[in-house]
Amino acid sequence: MENSINPAKPIQRVLLVIAMHAEAMPIVDVLKLTQADSAIFPKGVPWIRYTGSLEGLFDIDVVVPGKCPIFGVDNVGTVPLALATFAAIQALQPDLVINAGTAGGFKAKGACVGDVFLATQVAYHDRRIPIPIFDTYGIATTKCTPVPNMIAALGFKEGNLSTGNSLDMTQQDEQLIKSNDASIKDMEGAAVVYVTNLLSVPAILLKSVTDIVDGVRPTTEEFLENLSTAAVALLKTVVMALKFVHGKTVTEL
Amino acid sequence: MENSINPAKPIQRVLLVIAMHAEAMPIVDVLKLTQADSAIFPKGVPWIRYTGSLEGLFDIDVVVPGKCPIFGVDNVGTVPLALATFAAIQALQPDLVINAGTAGGFKAKGACVGDVFLATQVAYHDRRIPIPIFDTYGIATTKCTPVPNMIAALGFKEGNLSTGNSLDMTQQDEQLIKSNDASIKDMEGAAVVYVTNLLSVPAILLKSVTDIVDGVRPTTEEFLENLSTAAVALLKTVVMALKFVHGKTVTEL
């Protein structure tokens, strides 16, 4: 059950973990991935795996946490994607994990709708534990796997990502998001990084902005209106990133 | 990788999942469990398993998510315990999961420090997703495995449990906790039930009250002051519950 990084080994298998169907399907379609049987997962879980390759160059799996069997909506939030990521890494032993998805952006940090950010650092804004040391554990500020060459070559916007399980933002969330110096906020990223660090797999987070959190329009309205546009921007960026990854080791990214 | 409940099969293996070392160790000590090797878990994870039996009657494993390797504190919160519970169920195939831990209690619902509640229903108070259907998905109200005979025999206090990743409580948390009609609030329970339902394993949640959330004293102060007292109350209740479980099927609980 060991995952170990060999810095000299070219990346041969990439696992994309994506919370929402609408975010994943453009990528699945363009890469012509096919739905795999779910035998790698425990019986009964709603997780779905799509598998194939990038133009025959290396193996790609896309794993989504699927739909809630009770409510029929995507299993968004930290726990479902953390579990699916954990199980997928165990089964597939990828060389690299990419968490692709949508996010709210802060115009004060230069974000516009449709921008795709590469997260350089993640933290939580909804784990407030006001006991010394537990407080910093709760926020869990963590650097992402450095990819300076990818950023330089592809011109990605960079920024800190703050994660919480809510789509909206309370005053307390806002304080912590500011303290996390976040350009973008999402509902899964820090939990994916927690899992990839636990299992010693490098991870890249690409987040496409659906709404401007510090703007004038309600998040929900903007989110729903821009979800498909953001998913297309995300698709383009993910394909660029995958092509850049081809033939490289993690330390060359 | 199948977990299936056989309602006619007496419970032979119980898995206790416990977030904090201070909550787990009285139980480990009294039951004379010993630390197992961690080969059932992926290499490098901080999760710890203690194993043994209840007076030779049936197998018991206690799994704790261990200490954060960076901050050195217990890995509290939904994601770490969900992951450890998922991996432990996969490896150990228990007939029953018990999530034992501490919680804040509401005096308006009759809670006192040192009370142990059996949770009859769980929900979240920190997953606000103000989109139709996603809103109810976020709250995720879920009935726990019914144990009417255990409640009648052992005289447990019953109540709804509301889960969030913070020790404190904002105004928005409070609104949702009230709407969840919760007697107690914790930081893991709903996520454990999510995992046990995902894997079709019955689960019992026993929560010992460390602090009165709607009282006059700060939660942190009361929590730290009463943690060991609450852990002893929890121990007594867990041992009673385990003895009651012996020789019974899940439907007889």
Tab-separated table of N, CA and C in Angstrom, chain A residues 118 148-157 206 236-245:
chain	number	residue	atom	x	y	z
A	118	LEU	N	-3.985	28.727	-10.817
A	118	LEU	CA	-3.243	27.622	-10.234
A	118	LEU	C	-3.001	27.961	-8.757
A	148	PRO	N	6.960	25.693	-11.020
A	148	PRO	CA	7.382	26.994	-11.572
A	148	PRO	C	7.516	26.991	-13.091
A	149	ASN	N	7.972	25.872	-13.660
A	149	ASN	CA	8.152	25.832	-15.120
A	149	ASN	C	6.812	25.833	-15.848
A	150	MET	N	5.845	25.131	-15.275
A	150	MET	CA	4.507	25.118	-15.862
A	150	MET	C	3.896	26.524	-15.833
A	151	ILE	N	4.053	27.200	-14.707
A	151	ILE	CA	3.502	28.551	-14.577
A	151	ILE	C	4.153	29.496	-15.587
A	152	ALA	N	5.479	29.392	-15.712
A	152	ALA	CA	6.207	30.264	-16.646
A	152	ALA	C	5.813	29.953	-18.092
A	153	ALA	N	5.721	28.669	-18.416
A	153	ALA	CA	5.462	28.283	-19.805
A	153	ALA	C	4.022	28.582	-20.218
A	154	LEU	N	3.084	28.382	-19.304
A	154	LEU	CA	1.671	28.481	-19.674
A	154	LEU	C	1.024	29.781	-19.214
A	155	GLY	N	1.774	30.603	-18.485
A	155	GLY	CA	1.254	31.916	-18.087
A	155	GLY	C	0.070	31.869	-17.140
A	156	PHE	N	0.023	30.843	-16.293
A	156	PHE	CA	-1.097	30.727	-15.346
A	156	PHE	C	-1.102	31.872	-14.349
A	157	LYS	N	-2.308	32.304	-13.980
A	157	LYS	CA	-2.460	33.152	-12.797
A	157	LYS	C	-2.236	32.279	-11.574
A	206	LEU	N	-6.153	23.369	-10.239
A	206	LEU	CA	-6.543	24.352	-11.254
A	206	LEU	C	-7.998	24.718	-11.021
A	236	LYS	N	-9.786	23.901	-21.256
A	236	LYS	CA	-8.623	24.352	-22.053
A	236	LYS	C	-7.354	24.334	-21.213
A	237	THR	N	-7.469	24.816	-19.981
A	237	THR	CA	-6.301	24.885	-19.107
A	237	THR	C	-5.808	23.492	-18.714
A	238	VAL	N	-6.740	22.605	-18.428
A	238	VAL	CA	-6.354	21.239	-18.037
A	238	VAL	C	-5.627	20.552	-19.192
A	239	VAL	N	-6.127	20.723	-20.414
A	239	VAL	CA	-5.474	20.090	-21.571
A	239	VAL	C	-4.060	20.659	-21.763
A	240	MET	N	-3.931	21.988	-21.636
A	240	MET	CA	-2.592	22.610	-21.712
A	240	MET	C	-1.662	22.032	-20.645
A	241	ALA	N	-2.192	21.919	-19.437
A	241	ALA	CA	-1.365	21.412	-18.325
A	241	ALA	C	-0.947	19.965	-18.584
A	242	LEU	N	-1.881	19.161	-19.063
A	242	LEU	CA	-1.565	17.748	-19.328
A	242	LEU	C	-0.499	17.627	-20.409
A	243	LYS	N	-0.620	18.437	-21.456
A	243	LYS	CA	0.387	18.380	-22.540
A	243	LYS	C	1.751	18.818	-22.015
A	244	PHE	N	1.742	19.805	-21.111
A	244	PHE	CA	3.008	20.260	-20.531
A	244	PHE	C	3.638	19.166	-19.666
A	245	VAL	N	2.783	18.425	-18.971
A	245	VAL	CA	3.263	17.366	-18.062
A	245	VAL	C	3.947	16.241	-18.831
